[in-house]
Amino acid sequence: MSATSESSPAVVADFVLRGAGDLVTMSAPPAEGLGTIAGGALAAKDGVIVWVGREAELPQAVDLAPDGLDIDAEGRCVLPGFVDAHTHVPFAGSRAAEYGERLAGVSYGEILARGGGINVTVEATRQASEEELARLSSRRYDSMLRHGTTTAEVKSGYGLTVADEAKQLRAAATPHALRRELTFLGAHFVPPEYAARAEDYIRLVCDEMIPACAPLARWCDVFCDEGAFTVAQARRVLIAGAAAGLSLRIHADELARSGGSLLATELGCASADHLIHAASEEIAAMKAAGVVAVMLPGTSYTLGIEFAPARAFLEAGVTIALASDFNPGTCDCENLQMMISLACQGMKLTPDEALYAATVGGAAALRRNDVGSLAVGKRCDFSVLLAESRSELPYHFGVNLVGDVVVGGRVVVHAGAVAHDTPASEPVPLFARDASPEAGGPL
Ligand SMILES: [Zn+2]
């Protein structure tokens, strides 16, 4: 491709995507069609988008380096990579059997009382080496990438000692193509050795864990709810986190209307997450304070409880994000396509509202302006669906509709499989013609 435009010189690129049936840029809100370009193309250099437009304009607009990567979406729909703003990835152990018990009517209180529930995850995570946690995390990151997530927030919160929380955060940072934002969540749960001594545990979190973990994370989170930490305790943790240089987010109003989202507005948290019991007062306060509402429909689904009032947040003008809450207790699902489907059914979002919340909304919840949409200056992170239309995503549910994923201008998932060793400059054909939605790595 060479530049011949008389009016403006071509931009130099080392990556071109052409052949998108619909290129959904997310540069416009749902009511305006998500900035979709029919017959779209984009170009990038050094992993950053340098041009977006109609493919017909590509030859004049872009000068692709001779060794650049030129890939063809062959008429499929291209979306920005999903931004999952709430996950609990680095844990060990399985609680699949507990799920069956809960479905059979055994209460979580009974399971906890005999040492089950989160105690099982805490014990297994403490026993696991950092290397084992890194290996487990890496496999989960592979699965997130295969399902189209290119940026994820990842929390600690199952170590609950100074050493084990730091171990979780170091493991979560294992080298991987998935972009990550790490969050310290030492105040997730009062561990058994501090039973009935929550104040002592909060002191440990503030005085020892935060100083040790702040260098390993960007965010500080706290589980502020009935049966977890009080507003006063959560305030102390978040203030200590902020003093250590961490930005703030909070688990709020999931189990009861317990004051967490109002605390988020008081302290300037980037997001308040869950919000099942948030009412008009909380919604108005979050709108005024610019706190993003993170919706986690997979948790409502797993627990068989009501969904958060996403429509009320939207109608009040609050930015919403849609995230997985991937965790071993209440949502063992890292697939944001499934969350989009659940948000449409359970929260009555339109398909485009759900898609916007899973991309632009997730980026807002993480205060990132470089991911979540496809525009000049943003990261070249996108997925190519095994479908021509984005409307397939909520409708054709329960399977993986992502075929290929690019992060930073590099193909990291090809035909459903993670390409760990793909050099950035190697020209990889984007599709295997026989790719099925079920193709994937050995997970
Ligand atoms: Zn959570």
Coordinates of C-alpha atoms and ligand atoms in Angstrom, one line a residue:
M1 CA 0.0 0.0 0.0
S2 CA 1.4 3.4 -0.8
A3 CA 0.3 6.9 -0.1
T4 CA -0.9 9.0 -3.0
S5 CA -3.3 11.3 -1.3
E6 CA -2.8 14.9 -2.4
S7 CA -4.4 16.5 0.7
S8 CA -2.8 14.6 3.5
P9 CA 0.1 12.3 3.8
A10 CA -0.6 8.6 4.7
V11 CA 0.0 7.5 8.2
V12 CA 2.6 4.8 8.7
A13 CA 1.4 1.6 10.2
D14 CA 2.7 -1.9 11.1
F15 CA -0.7 -3.5 11.4
V16 CA -3.9 -3.3 9.3
L17 CA -7.3 -5.0 9.8
R18 CA -9.5 -5.0 6.8
G19 CA -12.7 -6.8 5.8
A20 CA -14.8 -6.1 8.8
G21 CA -18.4 -6.5 8.0
D22 CA -19.3 -4.2 10.9
L23 CA -16.5 -2.4 12.8
V24 CA -18.1 -1.5 16.1
T25 CA -15.9 1.3 17.3
M26 CA -17.9 2.3 20.5
S27 CA -17.1 5.9 19.7
A28 CA -20.8 6.7 20.0
P29 CA -23.3 5.7 22.7
P30 CA -25.9 3.0 22.2
A31 CA -28.6 5.5 21.1
E32 CA -26.4 6.5 18.2
G33 CA -25.4 3.1 17.0
L34 CA -22.1 2.6 18.8
G35 CA -20.0 4.3 16.1
T36 CA -20.4 1.3 13.8
I37 CA -18.6 1.5 10.4
A38 CA -19.9 -0.9 7.7
G39 CA -17.0 -2.2 5.7
G40 CA -14.6 -0.8 8.3
A41 CA -10.9 -1.1 8.6
L42 CA -8.2 0.1 11.1
A43 CA -4.5 0.5 11.2
A44 CA -2.0 0.6 14.1
K45 CA 1.6 1.2 14.9
D46 CA 3.4 -0.1 17.9
G47 CA 0.2 -1.4 19.3
V48 CA -1.7 1.9 19.1
I49 CA -4.4 2.7 16.6
V50 CA -3.4 5.3 14.1
W51 CA -6.3 5.2 11.7
V52 CA -9.9 4.1 11.6
G53 CA -12.3 4.4 8.7
R54 CA -13.9 2.8 5.7
E55 CA -11.8 0.2 3.9
A56 CA -12.3 2.0 0.7
E57 CA -10.2 4.8 2.1
L58 CA -7.5 2.6 3.5
P59 CA -5.1 2.6 0.5
Q60 CA -4.9 6.4 0.4
A61 CA -4.8 6.8 4.1
V62 CA -2.4 4.2 5.4
D63 CA 1.1 3.2 4.4
L64 CA 1.7 -0.3 5.8
A65 CA 5.3 -1.2 6.5
P66 CA 6.6 -4.1 4.3
D67 CA 6.9 -6.4 7.3
G68 CA 3.6 -5.3 8.8
L69 CA 0.8 -7.6 9.7
D70 CA -2.3 -7.4 7.3
I71 CA -5.3 -9.4 8.4
D72 CA -8.7 -9.9 6.9
A73 CA -11.9 -10.2 9.0
E74 CA -13.7 -11.7 6.0
G75 CA -17.0 -10.0 6.6
R76 CA -17.2 -10.8 10.3
C77 CA -18.1 -8.3 13.1
V78 CA -15.2 -6.6 14.9
L79 CA -15.6 -5.3 18.5
P80 CA -13.2 -3.6 20.9
G81 CA -11.8 -6.1 23.5
F82 CA -14.1 -6.4 26.5
V83 CA -12.9 -4.7 29.7
D84 CA -13.8 -6.8 32.7
A85 CA -13.7 -4.4 35.7
H86 CA -14.3 -6.9 38.5
T87 CA -12.7 -10.4 38.9
H88 CA -11.1 -12.5 41.6
V89 CA -8.8 -14.6 39.5
P90 CA -5.8 -15.8 41.6
F91 CA -7.3 -18.5 43.9
A92 CA -6.8 -22.2 44.4
G93 CA -9.2 -25.0 45.1
S94 CA -12.7 -25.9 43.7
R95 CA -16.1 -25.3 45.2
A96 CA -18.1 -27.1 42.6
A97 CA -19.6 -29.5 45.1
E98 CA -20.8 -26.6 47.3
Y99 CA -22.8 -25.3 44.3
G100 CA -24.8 -28.5 44.2
E101 CA -25.4 -28.4 47.9
R102 CA -26.7 -24.9 47.7
L103 CA -29.0 -25.8 44.9
A104 CA -30.3 -28.6 47.1
G105 CA -31.2 -26.1 49.8
V106 CA -28.2 -26.1 52.2
S107 CA -27.7 -22.5 53.3
Y108 CA -24.4 -20.6 52.9
G109 CA -24.5 -20.0 56.6
E110 CA -24.5 -23.8 57.3
I111 CA -21.7 -24.3 54.8
L112 CA -19.6 -21.6 56.4
A113 CA -20.3 -22.9 59.9
R114 CA -18.7 -26.2 59.1
G115 CA -15.6 -24.5 57.6
G116 CA -16.8 -24.6 54.0
G117 CA -17.5 -21.7 51.6
I118 CA -14.9 -19.0 51.3
N119 CA -12.8 -20.8 54.0
V120 CA -12.1 -23.5 51.5
T121 CA -10.7 -21.0 49.0
V122 CA -8.7 -19.2 51.7
E123 CA -7.1 -22.4 52.9
A124 CA -6.3 -23.7 49.4
T125 CA -4.9 -20.3 48.4
R126 CA -2.7 -20.1 51.5
Q127 CA -1.4 -23.6 50.8
A128 CA -0.7 -22.9 47.1
S129 CA 2.8 -21.6 46.1
E130 CA 3.1 -18.4 44.1
E131 CA 4.1 -20.4 41.1
E132 CA 0.9 -22.6 41.4
L133 CA -1.3 -19.5 41.7
A134 CA 0.5 -17.9 38.7
R135 CA -0.2 -21.1 36.7
L136 CA -3.8 -21.2 37.7
S137 CA -4.2 -17.5 36.9
S138 CA -2.5 -17.8 33.5
R139 CA -5.0 -20.6 32.5
R140 CA -7.9 -18.4 33.5
Y141 CA -6.4 -15.4 31.6
D142 CA -6.2 -17.6 28.5
S143 CA -9.9 -18.4 28.9
M144 CA -10.7 -14.7 29.3
L145 CA -8.8 -13.8 26.2
R146 CA -10.5 -16.6 24.2
H147 CA -13.8 -15.1 25.2
G148 CA -12.8 -11.7 24.0
T149 CA -11.7 -10.0 27.2
T150 CA -8.5 -8.0 26.6
T151 CA -8.3 -6.0 29.9
A152 CA -9.3 -7.2 33.3
E153 CA -9.2 -5.9 36.9
V154 CA -7.9 -8.7 39.1
K155 CA -8.3 -8.8 42.9
S156 CA -6.5 -10.5 45.8
G157 CA -8.6 -11.3 48.8
Y158 CA -8.2 -15.0 49.5
G159 CA -4.8 -14.9 51.2
L160 CA -5.9 -12.7 54.1
T161 CA -2.4 -12.6 55.7
V162 CA 0.3 -10.1 54.7
A163 CA 2.4 -12.7 53.0
D164 CA -0.5 -14.5 51.2
E165 CA -2.2 -11.3 49.9
A166 CA 1.2 -10.2 48.5
K167 CA 1.7 -13.7 47.0
Q168 CA -1.7 -13.5 45.3
L169 CA -0.9 -10.1 43.8
R170 CA 2.5 -11.2 42.5
A171 CA 0.9 -14.3 41.0
A172 CA -1.8 -12.2 39.4
A173 CA 1.0 -10.2 37.7
T174 CA 2.4 -13.2 35.9
P175 CA 3.5 -12.4 32.3
H176 CA 0.5 -12.7 30.0
A177 CA -1.0 -10.9 27.0
L178 CA -4.2 -10.0 29.0
R179 CA -3.9 -6.4 30.2
R180 CA -4.5 -6.2 33.9
E181 CA -5.3 -3.8 36.7
L182 CA -4.4 -5.3 40.1
T183 CA -6.5 -4.6 43.2
F184 CA -5.7 -5.2 46.9
L185 CA -8.8 -6.7 48.6
G186 CA -7.4 -7.8 52.0
A187 CA -10.6 -6.6 53.5
H188 CA -12.7 -9.2 51.7
F189 CA -13.6 -11.4 54.7
V190 CA -12.6 -11.8 58.3
P191 CA -10.4 -15.0 58.3
P192 CA -11.2 -17.7 60.8
E193 CA -8.2 -16.9 63.1
Y194 CA -9.7 -13.4 63.6
A195 CA -13.3 -14.7 64.2
A196 CA -15.1 -12.1 66.4
R197 CA -12.1 -9.9 66.2
A198 CA -12.9 -7.9 63.0
E199 CA -11.4 -4.7 64.5
D200 CA -8.1 -6.4 65.0
Y201 CA -8.2 -7.7 61.5
I202 CA -8.9 -4.2 60.1
R203 CA -5.9 -3.0 62.0
L204 CA -3.8 -5.7 60.4
V205 CA -5.1 -4.7 57.0
C206 CA -4.4 -1.0 57.5
D207 CA -1.1 -1.2 59.4
E208 CA 0.6 -4.1 57.7
M209 CA -1.1 -5.4 54.6
I210 CA -1.6 -2.1 52.8
P211 CA 2.0 -1.0 53.2
A212 CA 3.2 -4.4 52.0
C213 CA 0.7 -4.7 49.1
A214 CA 0.4 -1.1 47.8
P215 CA 3.5 -1.4 45.7
L216 CA 1.9 -4.5 44.0
A217 CA -1.4 -3.0 43.0
R218 CA -3.1 0.1 41.6
W219 CA -6.5 -0.2 43.5
C220 CA -7.8 -0.8 47.0
D221 CA -11.2 -2.5 47.4
V222 CA -13.2 -3.5 50.4
F223 CA -16.3 -5.7 50.9
C224 CA -18.7 -3.3 52.7
D225 CA -21.9 -5.1 53.4
E226 CA -24.1 -6.9 55.9
G227 CA -22.1 -9.9 57.2
A228 CA -18.8 -8.4 55.8
F229 CA -17.3 -5.0 56.9
T230 CA -19.2 -2.1 58.2
V231 CA -19.1 1.4 56.6
A232 CA -16.8 2.6 59.4
Q233 CA -14.4 -0.3 58.9
A234 CA -14.5 0.1 55.1
R235 CA -13.8 3.8 55.5
R236 CA -10.7 3.1 57.5
V237 CA -9.4 0.6 54.9
L238 CA -10.0 2.9 52.0
I239 CA -8.5 5.9 53.6
A240 CA -5.4 3.9 54.5
G241 CA -5.3 2.6 50.9
A242 CA -5.6 6.1 49.5
A243 CA -2.8 7.3 51.8
A244 CA -0.6 4.5 50.4
G245 CA -1.2 5.8 46.9
L246 CA -4.0 3.4 45.8
S247 CA -7.1 4.4 43.9
L248 CA -10.4 3.2 45.4
R249 CA -13.3 0.9 44.5
I250 CA -15.8 -0.9 46.7
H251 CA -18.1 -3.9 46.9
A252 CA -21.4 -2.2 47.9
D253 CA -25.1 -2.9 48.6
E254 CA -25.0 -6.5 47.3
L255 CA -26.6 -8.3 50.3
A256 CA -28.4 -5.4 51.9
R257 CA -28.8 -1.6 51.6
S258 CA -25.7 -1.1 53.8
G259 CA -24.2 2.2 52.9
G260 CA -21.4 1.1 50.7
S261 CA -22.3 3.1 47.6
L262 CA -22.7 6.3 49.7
L263 CA -19.2 5.7 51.1
A264 CA -18.0 5.4 47.5
T265 CA -19.4 8.9 46.8
E266 CA -17.9 10.3 50.0
L267 CA -14.4 9.0 49.2
G268 CA -14.3 9.4 45.4
C269 CA -14.2 5.8 44.5
A270 CA -13.9 5.0 40.8
S271 CA -16.7 2.5 41.1
A272 CA -19.2 0.9 43.4
D273 CA -19.9 -2.7 42.5
H274 CA -22.9 -5.1 42.9
L275 CA -25.5 -2.5 44.0
I276 CA -28.5 -4.9 44.0
H277 CA -30.0 -3.0 46.9
A278 CA -29.1 0.5 45.8
A279 CA -32.1 2.8 45.7
S280 CA -32.8 6.3 44.4
E281 CA -30.7 8.1 47.1
E282 CA -27.6 6.0 46.2
I283 CA -28.2 6.4 42.5
A284 CA -28.5 10.2 42.7
A285 CA -25.4 10.4 44.9
M286 CA -23.4 8.2 42.5
K287 CA -24.5 10.4 39.6
A288 CA -23.4 13.5 41.4
A289 CA -20.0 12.1 42.4
G290 CA -19.3 10.4 39.1
V291 CA -19.0 6.9 40.5
V292 CA -19.3 4.2 37.9
A293 CA -21.9 1.5 38.7
V294 CA -20.5 -2.0 38.1
M295 CA -23.2 -4.5 37.3
L296 CA -22.5 -8.2 38.0
P297 CA -25.4 -10.2 36.7
G298 CA -23.5 -13.6 36.8
T299 CA -23.6 -13.4 40.6
S300 CA -27.4 -12.8 40.7
Y301 CA -27.7 -15.8 38.3
T302 CA -25.5 -18.1 40.4
L303 CA -27.1 -17.2 43.7
G304 CA -30.7 -17.1 42.3
I305 CA -31.2 -13.6 43.6
E306 CA -32.5 -10.4 42.1
F307 CA -30.5 -8.4 39.6
A308 CA -29.2 -4.9 40.3
P309 CA -31.4 -2.0 39.0
A310 CA -29.3 -1.3 36.0
R311 CA -32.1 0.6 34.1
A312 CA -32.5 3.0 37.0
F313 CA -28.8 3.8 36.9
L314 CA -28.9 4.4 33.2
E315 CA -32.0 6.5 33.4
A316 CA -30.3 8.7 36.0
G317 CA -27.3 9.2 33.8
V318 CA -24.9 7.0 35.7
T319 CA -22.2 5.3 33.7
I320 CA -22.6 1.5 34.1
A321 CA -20.0 -1.2 33.5
L322 CA -20.8 -4.9 33.0
A323 CA -18.3 -7.2 34.6
S324 CA -18.0 -10.9 35.4
D325 CA -17.2 -11.1 39.1
F326 CA -15.3 -14.2 38.2
N327 CA -14.8 -16.0 41.6
P328 CA -15.0 -19.5 43.1
G329 CA -18.0 -18.8 45.4
T330 CA -20.7 -16.9 43.6
C331 CA -19.8 -16.7 39.9
D332 CA -17.4 -19.2 38.3
C333 CA -17.7 -17.6 34.9
E334 CA -15.1 -15.5 33.1
N335 CA -17.1 -15.1 29.9
L336 CA -18.4 -11.5 29.4
Q337 CA -20.5 -12.7 26.4
M338 CA -22.6 -14.6 29.0
M339 CA -22.8 -11.5 31.2
I340 CA -24.1 -9.5 28.2
S341 CA -26.8 -12.1 27.6
L342 CA -27.7 -12.1 31.4
A343 CA -27.8 -8.3 31.5
C344 CA -30.3 -8.3 28.6
Q345 CA -32.6 -10.8 30.2
G346 CA -32.2 -10.0 33.9
M347 CA -31.5 -6.3 33.8
K348 CA -33.5 -5.4 30.7
L349 CA -30.6 -3.7 29.0
T350 CA -30.7 -3.5 25.2
P351 CA -28.0 -5.6 23.5
D352 CA -26.1 -2.4 22.6
E353 CA -26.4 -1.0 26.1
A354 CA -24.9 -4.2 27.4
L355 CA -22.1 -4.2 24.8
Y356 CA -21.3 -0.6 25.6
A357 CA -21.2 -1.4 29.4
A358 CA -18.8 -4.3 28.8
T359 CA -16.3 -2.1 26.8
V360 CA -16.6 1.6 27.4
G361 CA -18.2 1.2 30.8
G362 CA -15.5 -1.2 31.9
A363 CA -12.8 1.2 30.9
A364 CA -14.6 4.0 32.8
A365 CA -14.8 1.9 35.9
L366 CA -11.0 1.4 35.7
R367 CA -10.4 5.1 34.8
R368 CA -8.7 4.1 31.5
N369 CA -9.0 6.1 28.4
D370 CA -6.8 3.9 26.3
V371 CA -9.1 0.8 26.0
G372 CA -12.7 -0.1 25.5
S373 CA -13.2 1.6 22.1
L374 CA -11.5 1.7 18.7
A375 CA -10.2 5.2 17.9
V376 CA -6.9 6.9 17.0
G377 CA -4.7 6.9 20.1
K378 CA -6.4 3.8 21.7
R379 CA -4.8 0.4 22.1
C380 CA -5.2 -1.9 19.2
D381 CA -7.3 -4.4 21.2
F382 CA -10.2 -6.1 19.5
S383 CA -12.0 -9.4 18.8
V384 CA -13.4 -10.8 15.6
L385 CA -16.6 -12.6 16.1
L386 CA -17.6 -15.9 14.5
A387 CA -20.7 -13.9 13.4
E388 CA -21.4 -11.1 11.0
S389 CA -23.5 -9.1 13.5
R390 CA -23.1 -8.0 17.1
S391 CA -26.7 -8.8 17.7
E392 CA -25.7 -12.5 17.8
L393 CA -23.9 -12.0 21.1
P394 CA -26.8 -11.9 23.6
Y395 CA -29.0 -14.0 21.4
H396 CA -26.8 -17.0 20.6
F397 CA -25.9 -17.5 24.2
G398 CA -23.8 -20.0 26.2
V399 CA -21.2 -20.6 23.5
N400 CA -18.1 -18.7 22.6
L401 CA -18.7 -16.4 19.6
V402 CA -15.2 -15.0 19.6
G403 CA -12.9 -16.5 17.0
D404 CA -9.8 -14.2 17.0
V405 CA -8.4 -11.7 19.4
V406 CA -5.8 -9.0 18.9
V407 CA -4.0 -7.2 21.8
G408 CA -1.7 -4.4 21.1
G409 CA -1.7 -5.2 17.4
R410 CA -0.7 -8.8 18.0
V411 CA -2.9 -11.8 17.3
V412 CA -3.2 -13.6 20.7
V413 CA -6.1 -15.8 19.9
H414 CA -6.4 -17.5 16.6
A415 CA -9.5 -19.6 15.6
G416 CA -10.4 -19.9 19.2
A417 CA -7.0 -21.0 20.5
V418 CA -4.5 -18.9 22.4
A419 CA -1.4 -18.2 20.3
H420 CA 1.2 -17.9 23.1
D421 CA 4.2 -17.8 20.8
T422 CA 2.9 -15.7 17.9
P423 CA 5.5 -13.0 17.1
A424 CA 4.0 -9.6 16.6
S425 CA 5.2 -9.3 13.0
E426 CA 4.3 -12.8 11.7
P427 CA 1.5 -12.7 9.2
V428 CA -1.1 -15.0 10.6
P429 CA -4.2 -15.8 8.5
L430 CA -7.0 -14.6 10.7
F431 CA -9.5 -17.5 10.2
A432 CA -9.4 -21.2 9.8
R433 CA -12.3 -21.7 7.5
D434 CA -13.6 -24.6 9.6
A435 CA -13.4 -22.8 12.9
S436 CA -16.2 -23.7 15.2
P437 CA -17.4 -21.7 18.2
E438 CA -16.2 -24.6 20.3
A439 CA -12.6 -24.6 19.1
G440 CA -10.3 -23.8 21.9
G441 CA -7.2 -24.5 24.0
P442 CA -6.8 -27.3 26.5
L443 CA -8.6 -25.8 29.4
Ligands
ZN1 ZN -16.2 -9.3 44.0

